[in-house]
Short mmCIF file of C-alpha atoms and ligand atoms in Angstrom, two decimals:
data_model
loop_
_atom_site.label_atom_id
_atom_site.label_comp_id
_atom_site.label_asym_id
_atom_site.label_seq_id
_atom_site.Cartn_x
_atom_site.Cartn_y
_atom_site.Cartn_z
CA UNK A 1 0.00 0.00 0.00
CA UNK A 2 1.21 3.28 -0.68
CA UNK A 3 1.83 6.36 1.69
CA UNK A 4 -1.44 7.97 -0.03
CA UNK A 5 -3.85 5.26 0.12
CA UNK A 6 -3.35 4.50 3.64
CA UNK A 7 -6.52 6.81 5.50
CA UNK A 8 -5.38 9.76 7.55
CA UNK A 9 -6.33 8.97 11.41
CA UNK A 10 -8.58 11.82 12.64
CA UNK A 11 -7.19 13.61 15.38
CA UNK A 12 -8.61 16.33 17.41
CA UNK A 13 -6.50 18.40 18.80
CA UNK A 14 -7.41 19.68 22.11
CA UNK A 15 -6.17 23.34 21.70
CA UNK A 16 -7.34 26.72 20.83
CA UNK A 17 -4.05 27.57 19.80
CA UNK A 18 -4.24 27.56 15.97
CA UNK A 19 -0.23 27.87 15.74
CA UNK A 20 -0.13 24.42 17.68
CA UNK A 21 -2.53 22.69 15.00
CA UNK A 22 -0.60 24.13 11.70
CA UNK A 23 2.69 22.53 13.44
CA UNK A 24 0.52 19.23 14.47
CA UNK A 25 -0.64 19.14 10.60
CA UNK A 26 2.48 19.59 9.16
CA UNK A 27 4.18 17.51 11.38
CA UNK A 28 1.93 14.51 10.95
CA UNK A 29 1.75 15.27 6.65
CA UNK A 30 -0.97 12.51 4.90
CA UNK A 31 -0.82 10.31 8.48
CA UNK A 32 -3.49 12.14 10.21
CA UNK A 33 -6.10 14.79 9.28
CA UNK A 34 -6.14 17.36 12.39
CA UNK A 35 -8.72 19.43 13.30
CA UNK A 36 -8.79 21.60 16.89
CA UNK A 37 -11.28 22.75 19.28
CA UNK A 38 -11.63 25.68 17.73
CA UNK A 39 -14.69 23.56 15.45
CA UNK A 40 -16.58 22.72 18.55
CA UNK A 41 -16.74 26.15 20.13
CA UNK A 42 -19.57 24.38 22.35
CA UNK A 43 -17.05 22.48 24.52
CA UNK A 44 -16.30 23.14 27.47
CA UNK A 45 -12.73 24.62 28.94
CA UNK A 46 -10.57 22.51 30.48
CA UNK A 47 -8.56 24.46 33.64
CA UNK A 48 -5.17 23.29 33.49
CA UNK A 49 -4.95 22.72 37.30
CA UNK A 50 -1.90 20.27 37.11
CA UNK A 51 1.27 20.79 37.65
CA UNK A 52 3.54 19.52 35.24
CA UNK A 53 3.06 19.44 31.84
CA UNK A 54 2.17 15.93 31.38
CA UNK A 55 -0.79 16.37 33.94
CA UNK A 56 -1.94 19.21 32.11
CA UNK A 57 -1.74 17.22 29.18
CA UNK A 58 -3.13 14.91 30.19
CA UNK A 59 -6.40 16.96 31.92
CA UNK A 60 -6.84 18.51 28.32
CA UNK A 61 -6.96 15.11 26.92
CA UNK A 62 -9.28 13.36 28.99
CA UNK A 63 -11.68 16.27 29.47
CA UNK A 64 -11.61 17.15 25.81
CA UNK A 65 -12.17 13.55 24.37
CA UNK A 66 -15.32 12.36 27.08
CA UNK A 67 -17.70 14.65 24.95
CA UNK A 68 -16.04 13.83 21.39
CA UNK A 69 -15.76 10.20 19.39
CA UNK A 70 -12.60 8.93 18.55
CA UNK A 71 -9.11 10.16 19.02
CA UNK A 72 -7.88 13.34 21.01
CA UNK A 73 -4.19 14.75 21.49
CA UNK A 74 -3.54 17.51 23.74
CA UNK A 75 -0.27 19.18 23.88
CA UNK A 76 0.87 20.80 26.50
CA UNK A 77 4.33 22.90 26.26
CA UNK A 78 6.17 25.49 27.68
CA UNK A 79 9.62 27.41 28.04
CA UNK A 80 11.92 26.61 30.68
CA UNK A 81 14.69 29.16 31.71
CA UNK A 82 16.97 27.85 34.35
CA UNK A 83 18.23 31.00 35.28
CA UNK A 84 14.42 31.69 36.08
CA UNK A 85 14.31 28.67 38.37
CA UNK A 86 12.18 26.71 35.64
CA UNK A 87 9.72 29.50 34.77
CA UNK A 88 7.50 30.23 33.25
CA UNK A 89 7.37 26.22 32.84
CA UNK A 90 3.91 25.25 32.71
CA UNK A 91 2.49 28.96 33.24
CA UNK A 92 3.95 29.88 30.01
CA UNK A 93 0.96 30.76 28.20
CA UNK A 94 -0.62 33.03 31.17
CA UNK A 95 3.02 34.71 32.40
CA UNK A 96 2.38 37.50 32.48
CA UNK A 97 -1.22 37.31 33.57
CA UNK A 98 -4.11 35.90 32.12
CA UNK A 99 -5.21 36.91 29.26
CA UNK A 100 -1.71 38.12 28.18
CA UNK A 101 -0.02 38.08 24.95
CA UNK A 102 2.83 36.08 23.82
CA UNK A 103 4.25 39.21 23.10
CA UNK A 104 3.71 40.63 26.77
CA UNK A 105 4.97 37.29 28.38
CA UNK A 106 7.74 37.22 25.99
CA UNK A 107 8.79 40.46 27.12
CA UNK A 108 8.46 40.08 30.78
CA UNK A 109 10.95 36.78 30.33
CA UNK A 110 13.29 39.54 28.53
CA UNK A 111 12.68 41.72 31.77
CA UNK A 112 13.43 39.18 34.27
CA UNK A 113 16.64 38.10 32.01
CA UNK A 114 18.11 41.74 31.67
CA UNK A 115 21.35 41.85 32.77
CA UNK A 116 22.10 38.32 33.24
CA UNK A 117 24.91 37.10 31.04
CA UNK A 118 25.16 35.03 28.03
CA UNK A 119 26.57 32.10 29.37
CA UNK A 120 23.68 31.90 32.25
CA UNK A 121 20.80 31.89 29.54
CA UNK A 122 20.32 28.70 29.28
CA UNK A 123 16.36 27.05 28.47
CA UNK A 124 14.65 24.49 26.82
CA UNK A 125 10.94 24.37 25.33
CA UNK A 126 8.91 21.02 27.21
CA UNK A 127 6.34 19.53 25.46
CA UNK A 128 3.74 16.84 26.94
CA UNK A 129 1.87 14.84 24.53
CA UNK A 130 -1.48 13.01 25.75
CA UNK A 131 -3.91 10.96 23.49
CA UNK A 132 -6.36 9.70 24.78
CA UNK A 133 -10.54 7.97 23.67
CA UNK A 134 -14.07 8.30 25.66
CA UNK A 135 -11.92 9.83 28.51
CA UNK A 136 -9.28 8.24 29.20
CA UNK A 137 -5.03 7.97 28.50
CA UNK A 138 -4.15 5.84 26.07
CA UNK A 139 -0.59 6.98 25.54
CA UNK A 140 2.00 9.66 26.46
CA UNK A 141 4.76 11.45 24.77
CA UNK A 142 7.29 13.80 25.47
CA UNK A 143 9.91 15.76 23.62
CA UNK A 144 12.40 18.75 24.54
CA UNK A 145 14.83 20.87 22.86
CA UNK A 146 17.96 22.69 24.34
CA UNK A 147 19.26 26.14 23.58
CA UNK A 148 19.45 29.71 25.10
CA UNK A 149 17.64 32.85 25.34
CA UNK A 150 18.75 36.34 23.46
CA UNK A 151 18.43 39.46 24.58
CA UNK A 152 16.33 41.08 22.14
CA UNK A 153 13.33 39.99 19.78
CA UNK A 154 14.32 38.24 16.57
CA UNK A 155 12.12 37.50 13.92
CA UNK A 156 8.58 37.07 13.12
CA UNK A 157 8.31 33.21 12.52
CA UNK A 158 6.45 31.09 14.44
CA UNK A 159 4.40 32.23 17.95
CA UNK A 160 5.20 32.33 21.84
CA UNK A 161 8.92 32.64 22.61
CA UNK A 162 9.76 31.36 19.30
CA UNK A 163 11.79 34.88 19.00
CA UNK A 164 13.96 34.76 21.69
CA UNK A 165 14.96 31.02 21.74
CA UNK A 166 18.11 29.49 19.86
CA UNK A 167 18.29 25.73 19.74
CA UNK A 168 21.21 24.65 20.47
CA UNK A 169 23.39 24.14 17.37
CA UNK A 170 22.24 26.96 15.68
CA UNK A 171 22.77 30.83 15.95
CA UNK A 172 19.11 32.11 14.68
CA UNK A 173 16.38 32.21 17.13
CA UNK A 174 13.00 29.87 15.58
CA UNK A 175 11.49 33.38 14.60
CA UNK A 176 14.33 33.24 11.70
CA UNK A 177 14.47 29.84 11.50
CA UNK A 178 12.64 28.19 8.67
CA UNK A 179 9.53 25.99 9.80
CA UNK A 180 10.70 23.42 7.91
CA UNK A 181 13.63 23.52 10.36
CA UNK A 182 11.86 23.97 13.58
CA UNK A 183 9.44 21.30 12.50
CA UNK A 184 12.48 18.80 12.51
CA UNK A 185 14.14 19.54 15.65
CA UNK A 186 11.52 21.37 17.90
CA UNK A 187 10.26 19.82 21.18
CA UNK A 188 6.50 19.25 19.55
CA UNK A 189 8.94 17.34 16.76
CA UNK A 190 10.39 15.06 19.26
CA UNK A 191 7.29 14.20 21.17
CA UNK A 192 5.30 14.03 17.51
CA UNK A 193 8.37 11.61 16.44
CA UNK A 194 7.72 9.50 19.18
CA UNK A 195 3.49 9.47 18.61
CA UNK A 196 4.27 8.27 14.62
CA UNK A 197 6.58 5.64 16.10
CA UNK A 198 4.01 4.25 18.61
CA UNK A 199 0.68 4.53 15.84
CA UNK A 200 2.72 2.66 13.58
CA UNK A 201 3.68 -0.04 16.33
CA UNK A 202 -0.23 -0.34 17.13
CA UNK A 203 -0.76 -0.54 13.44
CA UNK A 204 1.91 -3.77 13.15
CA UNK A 205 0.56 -5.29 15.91
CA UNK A 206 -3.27 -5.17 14.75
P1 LIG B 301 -0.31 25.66 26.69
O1 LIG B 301 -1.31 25.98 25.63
O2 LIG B 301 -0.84 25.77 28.08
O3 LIG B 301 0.39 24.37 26.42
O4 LIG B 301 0.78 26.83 26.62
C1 LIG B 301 1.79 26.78 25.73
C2 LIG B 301 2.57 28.11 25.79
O5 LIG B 301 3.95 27.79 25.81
C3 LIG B 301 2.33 28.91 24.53
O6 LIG B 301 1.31 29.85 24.70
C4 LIG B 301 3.68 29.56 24.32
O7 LIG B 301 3.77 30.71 25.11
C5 LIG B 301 4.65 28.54 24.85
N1 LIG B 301 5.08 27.63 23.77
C6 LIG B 301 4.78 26.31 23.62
N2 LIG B 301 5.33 25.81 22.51
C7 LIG B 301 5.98 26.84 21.93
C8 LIG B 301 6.72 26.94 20.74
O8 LIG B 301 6.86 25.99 19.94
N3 LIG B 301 7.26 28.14 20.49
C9 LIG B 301 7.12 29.20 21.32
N4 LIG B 301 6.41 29.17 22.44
C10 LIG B 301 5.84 27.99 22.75
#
């Protein structure tokens, strides 16, 4: 059978965050079709209450896929600065309060940074995947990437603290990296690389 023929697996994505589902698609190519939350604007919010990423994951998951058939992912992901003591870790999309911008939590990280030096800017981006059917886990997946935090805001690609991060091994931050790059190497890629590595395993096994 060829790469074409074989059906996409439909996955709902438990997210709001429409930057999260073009990665997820693009990630996954002809293996899945992904749609997000954003299609059911009826269901309900899930409070991420946890406190790692994996529990929060794994909340969105759960509570996302009891009121939908079939298959539901959640990712959840966040930026990890060491010189921060972890943060904003899993409050990385509320930083700066909620309702916030990425662009007013990436600039409080750039406040909170100011003046500490380039060799103490280390941080990685975490991300937890969960997929889970009629409520409950099914599998979990994690990925991370290295790399350090500039100074300033560099380029538009991207969302979140895409424009302050360099991965490790590069010298652009993924706001100037291509998406084709990012897409290979970013923490979502690892985790993703592990999901296509466990579907196909089920899929051997059937
Ligand atoms: P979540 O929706 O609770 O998982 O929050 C994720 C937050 O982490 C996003 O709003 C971003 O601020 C940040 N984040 C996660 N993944 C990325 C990424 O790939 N690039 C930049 N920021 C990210």
């Amino acid at each position: 059978m060829t790469q074409s023929s074989i059906k996409p697996i439909a996955l709902l994505l438990a997210t709001r965050n429409q930057h999260k589902t073009y990665e997820i698609q693009k990630m996954l190519g002809e293996m899945a079709h992904v749609t997000d939350v954003t299609t059911f604007p009826v269901l309900p919010e899930i409070e991420e209450t946890g406190l790692t990423f994996e529990a929060n994951a794994i909340l969105k998951a759960e509570g996302i896929s009891l009121h939908v058939p079939g298959w539901v992912i959640a990712d959840d992901s966040g930026l990890e600065v060491d010189a921060l003591g972890g943060e904003p870790g899993i409050y990385s999309a509320r930083y700066a309060g909620p309702g916030r911008s990425d662009l007013e939590n990436t600039l409080l990280v750039l406040k909170k940074m100011d003046g500490i030096p380039k060799v103490q800017r280390r941080a990685r981006f975490r991300c937890a995947l969960a997929l889970a059917r009629e409520g409950k886990t099914v599998a979990l997946f994690d990925g991370t990437v290295e790399g350090s935090l500039i100074a300033e805001l560099e380029g538009e690609r991207g969302f979140g603290y895409d424009p302050i991060f360099i991965p490790q091994g590069y010298s652009e931050t993924f706001g100037q990296l291509s998406e084709e790059i990012k897409n290979r190497i970013s923490h979502r890629a690892c985790a993703l690389e592990q999901f296509k590595e466990w579907w196909k395993e089920q899929e051997n096994n059937k």
